[in-house]
PDB file of C-alpha atoms and ligand atoms in Angstrom:
ATOM      1  CA  MET A   1       0.000   0.000   0.000  1.00 97.00           C
ATOM      2  CA  LYS A   2       1.126   3.591  -0.769  1.00 98.00           C
ATOM      3  CA  ALA A   3      -0.085   6.395   1.489  1.00 98.00           C
ATOM      4  CA  ILE A   4       0.233  10.104   2.171  1.00 99.00           C
ATOM      5  CA  VAL A   5      -0.201  11.344   5.748  1.00 99.00           C
ATOM      6  CA  ILE A   6      -0.503  15.112   6.082  1.00 99.00           C
ATOM      7  CA  GLY A   7       0.375  16.209   9.622  1.00 98.00           C
ATOM      8  CA  ALA A   8       2.695  13.293  10.387  1.00 98.00           C
ATOM      9  CA  SER A   9       5.238  14.902  12.729  1.00 98.00           C
ATOM     10  CA  SER A  10       3.436  14.360  16.052  1.00 98.00           C
ATOM     11  CA  GLY A  11       0.402  12.906  17.809  1.00 98.00           C
ATOM     12  CA  LEU A  12      -2.138  10.999  15.767  1.00 98.00           C
ATOM     13  CA  GLY A  13      -0.494  11.562  12.366  1.00 98.00           C
ATOM     14  CA  LEU A  14       2.862  10.311  13.635  1.00 98.00           C
ATOM     15  CA  GLU A  15       1.202   7.166  15.014  1.00 98.00           C
ATOM     16  CA  LEU A  16      -0.702   6.592  11.777  1.00 98.00           C
ATOM     17  CA  ALA A  17       2.530   6.888   9.790  1.00 98.00           C
ATOM     18  CA  LYS A  18       4.397   4.533  12.156  1.00 98.00           C
ATOM     19  CA  GLN A  19       1.672   1.887  12.105  1.00 98.00           C
ATOM     20  CA  LEU A  20       1.371   2.046   8.320  1.00 98.00           C
ATOM     21  CA  ALA A  21       5.164   1.759   7.947  1.00 98.00           C
ATOM     22  CA  ALA A  22       5.300  -1.140  10.410  1.00 98.00           C
ATOM     23  CA  ASN A  23       2.787  -2.895   8.137  1.00 98.00           C
ATOM     24  CA  LYS A  24       5.124  -2.486   5.144  1.00 97.00           C
ATOM     25  CA  CYS A  25       3.187   0.406   3.654  1.00 98.00           C
ATOM     26  CA  HIS A  26       5.178   3.112   1.833  1.00 98.00           C
ATOM     27  CA  VAL A  27       4.280   6.426   3.428  1.00 98.00           C
ATOM     28  CA  ALA A  28       4.874  10.027   2.362  1.00 98.00           C
ATOM     29  CA  CYS A  29       4.906  12.070   5.566  1.00 98.00           C
ATOM     30  CA  ILE A  30       4.151  15.772   5.498  1.00 98.00           C
ATOM     31  CA  ALA A  31       4.567  18.502   8.129  1.00 98.00           C
ATOM     32  CA  ARG A  32       6.594  21.644   8.888  1.00 98.00           C
ATOM     33  CA  ARG A  33       8.940  20.282  11.598  1.00 98.00           C
ATOM     34  CA  GLU A  34      11.724  18.695   9.579  1.00 98.00           C
ATOM     35  CA  ASP A  35      13.615  17.389  12.649  1.00 98.00           C
ATOM     36  CA  ARG A  36      10.577  15.320  13.676  1.00 98.00           C
ATOM     37  CA  LEU A  37      10.120  14.007  10.134  1.00 98.00           C
ATOM     38  CA  ASN A  38      13.803  13.079   9.900  1.00 98.00           C
ATOM     39  CA  GLU A  39      13.568  11.154  13.175  1.00 98.00           C
ATOM     40  CA  LEU A  40      10.613   9.202  11.789  1.00 98.00           C
ATOM     41  CA  ARG A  41      12.460   8.436   8.533  1.00 98.00           C
ATOM     42  CA  THR A  42      15.435   7.150  10.537  1.00 98.00           C
ATOM     43  CA  GLN A  43      13.131   4.641  12.267  1.00 98.00           C
ATOM     44  CA  PHE A  44      11.674   3.348   8.970  1.00 98.00           C
ATOM     45  CA  PRO A  45      14.201   4.201   6.237  1.00 98.00           C
ATOM     46  CA  GLU A  46      12.715   1.750   3.723  1.00 97.00           C
ATOM     47  CA  GLN A  47       9.108   2.797   4.208  1.00 98.00           C
ATOM     48  CA  ILE A  48       9.036   6.512   5.001  1.00 98.00           C
ATOM     49  CA  ARG A  49       9.599   9.503   2.723  1.00 98.00           C
ATOM     50  CA  THR A  50       9.362  12.985   4.161  1.00 98.00           C
ATOM     51  CA  TYR A  51       8.283  16.299   2.702  1.00 98.00           C
ATOM     52  CA  LYS A  52       8.498  19.615   4.530  1.00 98.00           C
ATOM     53  CA  HIS A  53       5.351  21.590   3.766  1.00 98.00           C
ATOM     54  CA  ASP A  54       3.118  24.176   5.429  1.00 98.00           C
ATOM     55  CA  VAL A  55      -0.507  23.287   4.633  1.00 98.00           C
ATOM     56  CA  LYS A  56      -1.275  27.012   4.418  1.00 98.00           C
ATOM     57  CA  ASN A  57       0.847  27.044   1.257  1.00 98.00           C
ATOM     58  CA  TYR A  58      -2.130  25.830  -0.781  1.00 98.00           C
ATOM     59  CA  ALA A  59      -0.552  26.634  -4.160  1.00 97.00           C
ATOM     60  CA  GLU A  60       2.306  24.201  -3.495  1.00 98.00           C
ATOM     61  CA  VAL A  61      -0.044  21.194  -3.328  1.00 98.00           C
ATOM     62  CA  GLU A  62      -0.694  21.159  -7.060  1.00 97.00           C
ATOM     63  CA  THR A  63       2.978  20.328  -7.729  1.00 98.00           C
ATOM     64  CA  LEU A  64       3.839  18.480  -4.514  1.00 98.00           C
ATOM     65  CA  PHE A  65       0.972  15.977  -4.826  1.00 98.00           C
ATOM     66  CA  PRO A  66       1.943  14.579  -8.274  1.00 98.00           C
ATOM     67  CA  LYS A  67       5.631  14.616  -7.274  1.00 98.00           C
ATOM     68  CA  ILE A  68       4.815  12.408  -4.259  1.00 98.00           C
ATOM     69  CA  CYS A  69       2.631  10.049  -6.339  1.00 98.00           C
ATOM     70  CA  LYS A  70       5.510   9.669  -8.794  1.00 98.00           C
ATOM     71  CA  GLU A  71       8.075   9.033  -6.047  1.00 98.00           C
ATOM     72  CA  LEU A  72       5.790   6.524  -4.287  1.00 98.00           C
ATOM     73  CA  ASP A  73       5.017   4.962  -7.686  1.00 98.00           C
ATOM     74  CA  GLY A  74       1.286   4.889  -6.934  1.00 98.00           C
ATOM     75  CA  LEU A  75      -1.217   5.931  -4.292  1.00 98.00           C
ATOM     76  CA  ASP A  76      -3.902   4.081  -2.331  1.00 98.00           C
ATOM     77  CA  LEU A  77      -4.585   6.184   0.744  1.00 98.00           C
ATOM     78  CA  VAL A  78      -4.533   9.861   1.753  1.00 99.00           C
ATOM     79  CA  ILE A  79      -5.039  10.881   5.386  1.00 99.00           C
ATOM     80  CA  TYR A  80      -5.495  14.573   6.219  1.00 99.00           C
ATOM     81  CA  CYS A  81      -4.520  14.793   9.884  1.00 98.00           C
ATOM     82  CA  ALA A  82      -2.920  18.258  10.145  1.00 98.00           C
ATOM     83  CA  GLY A  83      -4.693  20.274  12.785  1.00 98.00           C
ATOM     84  CA  TYR A  84      -4.348  23.274  15.023  1.00 98.00           C
ATOM     85  CA  MET A  85      -6.329  24.349  18.078  1.00 98.00           C
ATOM     86  CA  ALA A  86      -5.289  27.767  19.355  1.00 98.00           C
ATOM     87  CA  PRO A  87      -5.554  28.578  23.058  1.00 96.00           C
ATOM     88  CA  VAL A  88      -8.679  30.757  23.285  1.00 96.00           C
ATOM     89  CA  THR A  89      -9.886  32.320  26.537  1.00 96.00           C
ATOM     90  CA  PRO A  90     -13.666  32.485  27.238  1.00 93.00           C
ATOM     91  CA  ASN A  91     -14.073  36.152  26.246  1.00 94.00           C
ATOM     92  CA  GLU A  92     -11.523  36.244  23.448  1.00 97.00           C
ATOM     93  CA  PHE A  93     -12.528  36.881  19.827  1.00 98.00           C
ATOM     94  CA  SER A  94      -9.233  36.767  17.930  1.00 98.00           C
ATOM     95  CA  THR A  95      -9.607  36.841  14.167  1.00 98.00           C
ATOM     96  CA  THR A  96      -5.922  35.971  13.766  1.00 98.00           C
ATOM     97  CA  LYS A  97      -6.231  32.798  15.837  1.00 98.00           C
ATOM     98  CA  ASP A  98      -9.587  31.844  14.358  1.00 98.00           C
ATOM     99  CA  LEU A  99      -8.475  32.214  10.752  1.00 98.00           C
ATOM    100  CA  GLU A 100      -5.314  30.198  11.444  1.00 98.00           C
ATOM    101  CA  MET A 101      -7.498  27.290  12.603  1.00 98.00           C
ATOM    102  CA  ILE A 102      -9.696  27.544   9.506  1.00 98.00           C
ATOM    103  CA  ASP A 103      -6.600  27.732   7.285  1.00 98.00           C
ATOM    104  CA  VAL A 104      -4.934  24.611   8.731  1.00 98.00           C
ATOM    105  CA  ASN A 105      -7.944  22.462   9.608  1.00 98.00           C
ATOM    106  CA  LEU A 106     -10.173  23.222   6.626  1.00 98.00           C
ATOM    107  CA  LYS A 107      -8.517  25.075   3.747  1.00 98.00           C
ATOM    108  CA  GLY A 108      -5.421  22.852   3.868  1.00 98.00           C
ATOM    109  CA  ALA A 109      -7.684  19.799   3.854  1.00 98.00           C
ATOM    110  CA  ILE A 110      -9.551  21.057   0.796  1.00 98.00           C
ATOM    111  CA  ALA A 111      -6.292  21.707  -1.070  1.00 98.00           C
ATOM    112  CA  TRP A 112      -4.948  18.197  -0.388  1.00 98.00           C
ATOM    113  CA  LEU A 113      -8.153  16.202  -0.627  1.00 98.00           C
ATOM    114  CA  ASN A 114      -9.252  17.808  -3.899  1.00 98.00           C
ATOM    115  CA  GLU A 115      -5.997  16.517  -5.426  1.00 98.00           C
ATOM    116  CA  ALA A 116      -6.679  13.096  -3.898  1.00 98.00           C
ATOM    117  CA  ALA A 117     -10.234  13.161  -5.287  1.00 98.00           C
ATOM    118  CA  ILE A 118      -9.040  13.986  -8.819  1.00 98.00           C
ATOM    119  CA  ARG A 119      -6.486  11.177  -8.767  1.00 98.00           C
ATOM    120  CA  PHE A 120      -8.732   8.534  -7.218  1.00 98.00           C
ATOM    121  CA  GLN A 121     -11.661   9.420  -9.480  1.00 98.00           C
ATOM    122  CA  GLY A 122      -9.301   8.746 -12.379  1.00 97.00           C
ATOM    123  CA  THR A 123      -7.989   5.447 -11.012  1.00 97.00           C
ATOM    124  CA  ARG A 124     -11.475   4.435  -9.736  1.00 98.00           C
ATOM    125  CA  SER A 125      -9.894   3.283  -6.475  1.00 98.00           C
ATOM    126  CA  GLY A 126      -8.418   4.642  -3.259  1.00 98.00           C
ATOM    127  CA  THR A 127      -9.330   5.778   0.229  1.00 98.00           C
ATOM    128  CA  ILE A 128      -9.470   9.279   1.689  1.00 98.00           C
ATOM    129  CA  ILE A 129      -9.514   9.749   5.465  1.00 99.00           C
ATOM    130  CA  ALA A 130     -10.417  13.165   6.901  1.00 99.00           C
ATOM    131  CA  ILE A 131      -9.752  13.673  10.605  1.00 98.00           C
ATOM    132  CA  GLY A 132     -12.634  15.631  12.080  1.00 98.00           C
ATOM    133  CA  SER A 133     -13.567  15.711  15.761  1.00 98.00           C
ATOM    134  CA  VAL A 134     -16.464  15.336  18.153  1.00 98.00           C
ATOM    135  CA  ALA A 135     -15.832  19.077  18.611  1.00 97.00           C
ATOM    136  CA  GLY A 136     -17.518  19.646  15.245  1.00 98.00           C
ATOM    137  CA  ASP A 137     -20.833  18.192  16.377  1.00 98.00           C
ATOM    138  CA  ARG A 138     -22.067  21.337  18.174  1.00 97.00           C
ATOM    139  CA  GLY A 139     -21.167  25.020  18.368  1.00 96.00           C
ATOM    140  CA  ARG A 140     -19.713  25.057  21.854  1.00 95.00           C
ATOM    141  CA  GLN A 141     -18.734  28.152  23.793  1.00 95.00           C
ATOM    142  CA  ALA A 142     -15.053  27.375  24.257  1.00 94.00           C
ATOM    143  CA  GLN A 143     -13.751  27.093  20.685  1.00 96.00           C
ATOM    144  CA  PRO A 144     -16.005  28.694  18.032  1.00 97.00           C
ATOM    145  CA  ALA A 145     -13.547  28.528  15.110  1.00 98.00           C
ATOM    146  CA  TYR A 146     -12.069  25.117  15.971  1.00 98.00           C
ATOM    147  CA  ASN A 147     -15.615  23.693  16.211  1.00 98.00           C
ATOM    148  CA  THR A 148     -16.485  25.333  12.893  1.00 98.00           C
ATOM    149  CA  SER A 149     -13.413  23.940  11.139  1.00 98.00           C
ATOM    150  CA  LYS A 150     -14.257  20.420  12.304  1.00 98.00           C
ATOM    151  CA  ALA A 151     -17.946  20.713  11.372  1.00 98.00           C
ATOM    152  CA  ALA A 152     -16.892  22.004   7.956  1.00 98.00           C
ATOM    153  CA  ILE A 153     -14.363  19.252   7.251  1.00 98.00           C
ATOM    154  CA  ALA A 154     -17.060  16.670   8.102  1.00 98.00           C
ATOM    155  CA  THR A 155     -19.488  18.290   5.653  1.00 98.00           C
ATOM    156  CA  TYR A 156     -16.809  18.622   2.965  1.00 98.00           C
ATOM    157  CA  ALA A 157     -15.832  14.944   3.420  1.00 98.00           C
ATOM    158  CA  GLU A 158     -19.489  13.870   3.236  1.00 98.00           C
ATOM    159  CA  SER A 159     -19.811  15.712  -0.061  1.00 98.00           C
ATOM    160  CA  LEU A 160     -16.657  14.048  -1.393  1.00 98.00           C
ATOM    161  CA  ARG A 161     -18.030  10.665  -0.321  1.00 98.00           C
ATOM    162  CA  ASN A 162     -21.306  11.311  -2.145  1.00 98.00           C
ATOM    163  CA  ARG A 163     -19.505  12.530  -5.274  1.00 98.00           C
ATOM    164  CA  LEU A 164     -16.939   9.737  -5.405  1.00 98.00           C
ATOM    165  CA  SER A 165     -18.899   6.650  -4.328  1.00 96.00           C
ATOM    166  CA  SER A 166     -19.905   5.841  -7.925  1.00 96.00           C
ATOM    167  CA  SER A 167     -16.173   5.745  -8.791  1.00 97.00           C
ATOM    168  CA  GLY A 168     -15.461   3.188  -6.066  1.00 97.00           C
ATOM    169  CA  VAL A 169     -13.538   5.673  -3.920  1.00 98.00           C
ATOM    170  CA  LYS A 170     -13.994   5.410  -0.141  1.00 98.00           C
ATOM    171  CA  VAL A 171     -14.141   8.585   1.960  1.00 98.00           C
ATOM    172  CA  ILE A 172     -13.953   8.101   5.714  1.00 98.00           C
ATOM    173  CA  THR A 173     -14.625  10.859   8.237  1.00 98.00           C
ATOM    174  CA  VAL A 174     -13.214  10.152  11.688  1.00 98.00           C
ATOM    175  CA  LYS A 175     -14.485  11.980  14.754  1.00 98.00           C
ATOM    176  CA  PRO A 176     -12.063  11.320  17.603  1.00 98.00           C
ATOM    177  CA  GLY A 177     -12.808  12.424  21.155  1.00 97.00           C
ATOM    178  CA  PRO A 178     -10.021  13.820  23.360  1.00 96.00           C
ATOM    179  CA  MET A 179      -6.641  12.231  22.607  1.00 98.00           C
ATOM    180  CA  ASP A 180      -3.413  12.499  24.543  1.00 96.00           C
ATOM    181  CA  THR A 181      -1.265  14.516  22.103  1.00 97.00           C
ATOM    182  CA  GLU A 182       0.612  17.822  21.978  1.00 96.00           C
ATOM    183  CA  MET A 183      -2.676  19.507  21.079  1.00 97.00           C
ATOM    184  CA  THR A 184      -4.207  18.662  24.450  1.00 96.00           C
ATOM    185  CA  HIS A 185      -1.108  19.036  26.658  1.00 94.00           C
ATOM    186  CA  GLY A 186      -1.831  21.351  29.565  1.00 88.00           C
ATOM    187  CA  LEU A 187      -5.616  21.354  29.061  1.00 91.00           C
ATOM    188  CA  GLY A 188      -6.204  19.144  32.110  1.00 88.00           C
ATOM    189  CA  LEU A 189      -8.439  16.703  30.223  1.00 89.00           C
ATOM    190  CA  SER A 190      -9.066  13.223  31.574  1.00 87.00           C
ATOM    191  CA  ASN A 191     -10.065   9.906  29.989  1.00 88.00           C
ATOM    192  CA  MET A 192      -8.101  10.641  26.855  1.00 96.00           C
ATOM    193  CA  MET A 193      -7.480   7.978  24.223  1.00 97.00           C
ATOM    194  CA  SER A 194      -3.838   7.388  23.316  1.00 98.00           C
ATOM    195  CA  ALA A 195      -2.754   8.351  19.806  1.00 98.00           C
ATOM    196  CA  LYS A 196      -1.572   4.773  19.351  1.00 98.00           C
ATOM    197  CA  SER A 197      -4.990   3.325  20.101  1.00 98.00           C
ATOM    198  CA  ALA A 198      -6.763   5.963  17.970  1.00 98.00           C
ATOM    199  CA  ALA A 199      -4.439   5.294  15.009  1.00 98.00           C
ATOM    200  CA  ASN A 200      -5.034   1.564  15.305  1.00 98.00           C
ATOM    201  CA  LYS A 201      -8.819   2.035  15.267  1.00 98.00           C
ATOM    202  CA  ILE A 202      -8.615   4.438  12.308  1.00 98.00           C
ATOM    203  CA  LEU A 203      -6.540   2.075  10.189  1.00 98.00           C
ATOM    204  CA  GLY A 204      -9.067  -0.646  11.042  1.00 98.00           C
ATOM    205  CA  LEU A 205     -11.714   1.442   9.233  1.00 98.00           C
ATOM    206  CA  ILE A 206      -9.977   1.095   5.851  1.00 98.00           C
ATOM    207  CA  GLY A 207     -12.383  -0.625   3.481  1.00 95.00           C
ATOM    208  CA  LYS A 208     -15.405   1.112   5.002  1.00 97.00           C
ATOM    209  CA  ASN A 209     -17.138   4.254   3.744  1.00 97.00           C
ATOM    210  CA  GLY A 210     -18.805   6.786   6.057  1.00 98.00           C
ATOM    211  CA  GLU A 211     -18.458   8.718   9.299  1.00 98.00           C
ATOM    212  CA  PHE A 212     -17.073   7.086  12.436  1.00 98.00           C
ATOM    213  CA  TYR A 213     -16.548   7.832  16.134  1.00 98.00           C
ATOM    214  CA  LEU A 214     -13.688   5.958  17.760  1.00 98.00           C
ATOM    215  CA  SER A 215     -15.646   4.682  20.731  1.00 95.00           C
ATOM    216  CA  PRO A 216     -19.232   3.427  21.127  1.00 96.00           C
ATOM    217  CA  VAL A 217     -19.560   5.672  24.193  1.00 96.00           C
ATOM    218  CA  HIS A 218     -18.812   8.785  22.106  1.00 95.00           C
ATOM    219  CA  LYS A 219     -21.198   7.593  19.424  1.00 96.00           C
ATOM    220  CA  ALA A 220     -24.001   7.327  22.008  1.00 97.00           C
ATOM    221  CA  ILE A 221     -23.143  10.573  23.830  1.00 96.00           C
ATOM    222  CA  PHE A 222     -22.931  12.636  20.654  1.00 96.00           C
ATOM    223  CA  TYR A 223     -26.130  11.107  19.285  1.00 97.00           C
ATOM    224  CA  ILE A 224     -27.813  12.727  22.284  1.00 97.00           C
ATOM    225  CA  ILE A 225     -25.748  15.945  22.350  1.00 96.00           C
ATOM    226  CA  LYS A 226     -26.589  16.660  18.697  1.00 96.00           C
ATOM    227  CA  ARG A 227     -30.299  16.490  19.535  1.00 97.00           C
ATOM    228  CA  ILE A 228     -30.332  18.802  22.576  1.00 97.00           C
ATOM    229  CA  PRO A 229     -32.362  21.902  21.663  1.00 96.00           C
ATOM    230  CA  SER A 230     -30.184  24.996  21.283  1.00 95.00           C
ATOM    231  CA  PRO A 231     -31.637  27.008  24.236  1.00 95.00           C
ATOM    232  CA  VAL A 232     -31.038  24.023  26.539  1.00 95.00           C
ATOM    233  CA  PHE A 233     -27.561  23.384  25.144  1.00 94.00           C
ATOM    234  CA  ARG A 234     -26.653  27.055  25.793  1.00 94.00           C
ATOM    235  CA  LYS A 235     -27.543  26.720  29.470  1.00 92.00           C
ATOM    236  CA  LEU A 236     -25.531  23.498  29.858  1.00 91.00           C
ATOM    237  CA  LYS A 237     -22.313  25.362  28.901  1.00 79.00           C
ATOM    238  CA  ILE A 238     -20.624  22.175  27.710  1.00 79.00           C
TER     239      ILE A 238
HETATM  240  N1  NAP I 301      -5.910  15.737  20.391  1.00 69.70           N
HETATM  241  C1  NAP I 301      -7.232  15.674  20.431  1.00 69.70           C
HETATM  242  O1  NAP I 301      -7.864  15.608  21.508  1.00 69.70           O
HETATM  243  C2  NAP I 301      -8.020  15.637  19.149  1.00 69.70           C
HETATM  244  C3  NAP I 301      -9.381  15.283  19.217  1.00 69.70           C
HETATM  245  C4  NAP I 301     -10.107  15.221  18.036  1.00 69.70           C
HETATM  246  C5  NAP I 301      -9.501  15.486  16.833  1.00 69.70           C
HETATM  247  N2  NAP I 301      -8.165  15.840  16.809  1.00 69.70           N
HETATM  248  C6  NAP I 301      -7.575  16.106  15.501  1.00 69.70           C
HETATM  249  O2  NAP I 301      -6.558  15.134  15.267  1.00 69.70           O
HETATM  250  C7  NAP I 301      -5.597  15.674  14.325  1.00 69.70           C
HETATM  251  C8  NAP I 301      -4.193  15.452  14.859  1.00 69.70           C
HETATM  252  O3  NAP I 301      -3.997  16.268  15.996  1.00 69.70           O
HETATM  253  P1  NAP I 301      -3.092  15.802  17.227  1.00 69.70           P
HETATM  254  O4  NAP I 301      -3.994  15.711  18.387  1.00 69.70           O
HETATM  255  O5  NAP I 301      -2.280  14.639  16.832  1.00 69.70           O
HETATM  256  O6  NAP I 301      -2.209  17.124  17.438  1.00 69.70           O
HETATM  257  P2  NAP I 301      -0.658  17.425  17.252  1.00 69.70           P
HETATM  258  O7  NAP I 301       0.180  16.427  17.951  1.00 69.70           O
HETATM  259  O8  NAP I 301      -0.525  18.857  17.628  1.00 69.70           O
HETATM  260  O9  NAP I 301      -0.415  17.235  15.685  1.00 69.70           O
HETATM  261  C9  NAP I 301      -0.778  18.196  14.744  1.00 69.70           C
HETATM  262  C10 NAP I 301      -0.124  17.854  13.416  1.00 69.70           C
HETATM  263  O10 NAP I 301      -0.574  18.817  12.450  1.00 69.70           O
HETATM  264  C11 NAP I 301       0.555  19.359  11.802  1.00 69.70           C
HETATM  265  N3  NAP I 301       0.330  20.753  11.409  1.00 69.70           N
HETATM  266  C12 NAP I 301      -0.188  21.762  12.147  1.00 69.70           C
HETATM  267  N4  NAP I 301      -0.145  22.919  11.456  1.00 69.70           N
HETATM  268  C13 NAP I 301       0.416  22.616  10.261  1.00 69.70           C
HETATM  269  C14 NAP I 301       0.770  23.383   9.119  1.00 69.70           C
HETATM  270  N5  NAP I 301       0.520  24.710   9.059  1.00 69.70           N
HETATM  271  N6  NAP I 301       1.354  22.766   8.060  1.00 69.70           N
HETATM  272  C15 NAP I 301       1.614  21.432   8.111  1.00 69.70           C
HETATM  273  N7  NAP I 301       1.302  20.649   9.152  1.00 69.70           N
HETATM  274  C16 NAP I 301       0.721  21.247  10.223  1.00 69.70           C
HETATM  275  C17 NAP I 301       1.675  19.288  12.836  1.00 69.70           C
HETATM  276  O11 NAP I 301       2.932  19.310  12.168  1.00 69.70           O
HETATM  277  P3  NAP I 301       4.005  20.528  12.231  1.00 69.70           P
HETATM  278  O12 NAP I 301       3.696  21.350  13.445  1.00 69.70           O
HETATM  279  O13 NAP I 301       5.325  19.840  12.265  1.00 69.70           O
HETATM  280  O14 NAP I 301       3.779  21.275  10.941  1.00 69.70           O
HETATM  281  C18 NAP I 301       1.401  17.933  13.471  1.00 69.70           C
HETATM  282  O15 NAP I 301       1.981  16.925  12.695  1.00 69.70           O
HETATM  283  C19 NAP I 301      -5.984  17.143  14.145  1.00 69.70           C
HETATM  284  O16 NAP I 301      -6.747  17.285  12.983  1.00 69.70           O
HETATM  285  C20 NAP I 301      -6.841  17.431  15.364  1.00 69.70           C
HETATM  286  O17 NAP I 301      -7.732  18.511  15.135  1.00 69.70           O
HETATM  287  C21 NAP I 301      -7.410  15.909  17.921  1.00 69.70           C
END
């Protein structure tokens, strides 16, 4: 199998890349932190290729994507895992922070996954995995723009799935709950899933088509949360 993982230098993306490489997959790993990527390549020199790229550099994708496909000599799987959650205080409305989250979590995903869609539509094969979040299921008070970016990537991925299903292309949306990664360090969250366990569950979804939570508990909780009327949800402050 040949794969591209965007956002592979830490947390979930790093684990996905490691697990794919350990299963003899050839993986193109993308992120900004070159030192982290180099460390990963040293661990799996036969399986891992690395590409330094900032997902906000949307114009670069048009040339980088075919270059990677050529160097991998094929492509079966693209995982968009790059993500950013800025620290936002309860009364803060920072356009700079908010737009950064939209740029990384949504616009970068569109740039990469449109290229994946074009290629896979042509080959009539392939799997796209978009990493969303349970945070996209409601407009919560704490993180308006992060929530929006994750709701939007889920909608975008659903549209891709509906467009591409007749071509045999699978599009999987994953909605993890809290995971123990650099993104959540210092937030004081409990009951977090490890990146290793999350990556393992995500790779187990390959072959399916649709939207998935990573635990049955989250699936049940968010089934209810999505149906709480807005005035009630506002009072709950969750
Ligand atoms: N942690 C959670 O609780 C949680 C829950 C639900 C969903 N998620 C989602 O899971 C995904 C992975 O996050 P994580 O928890 O593993 O966090 P993480 O450890 O902070 O990883 C974020 C990854 O995104 C990459 N990235 C960020 N900005 C980038 C940019 N401008 N250009 C290229 N790459 C960029 C980072 O690479 P560089 O910094 O090296 O560029 C890194 O590889 C994200 O989409 C996140 O929203 C996380």
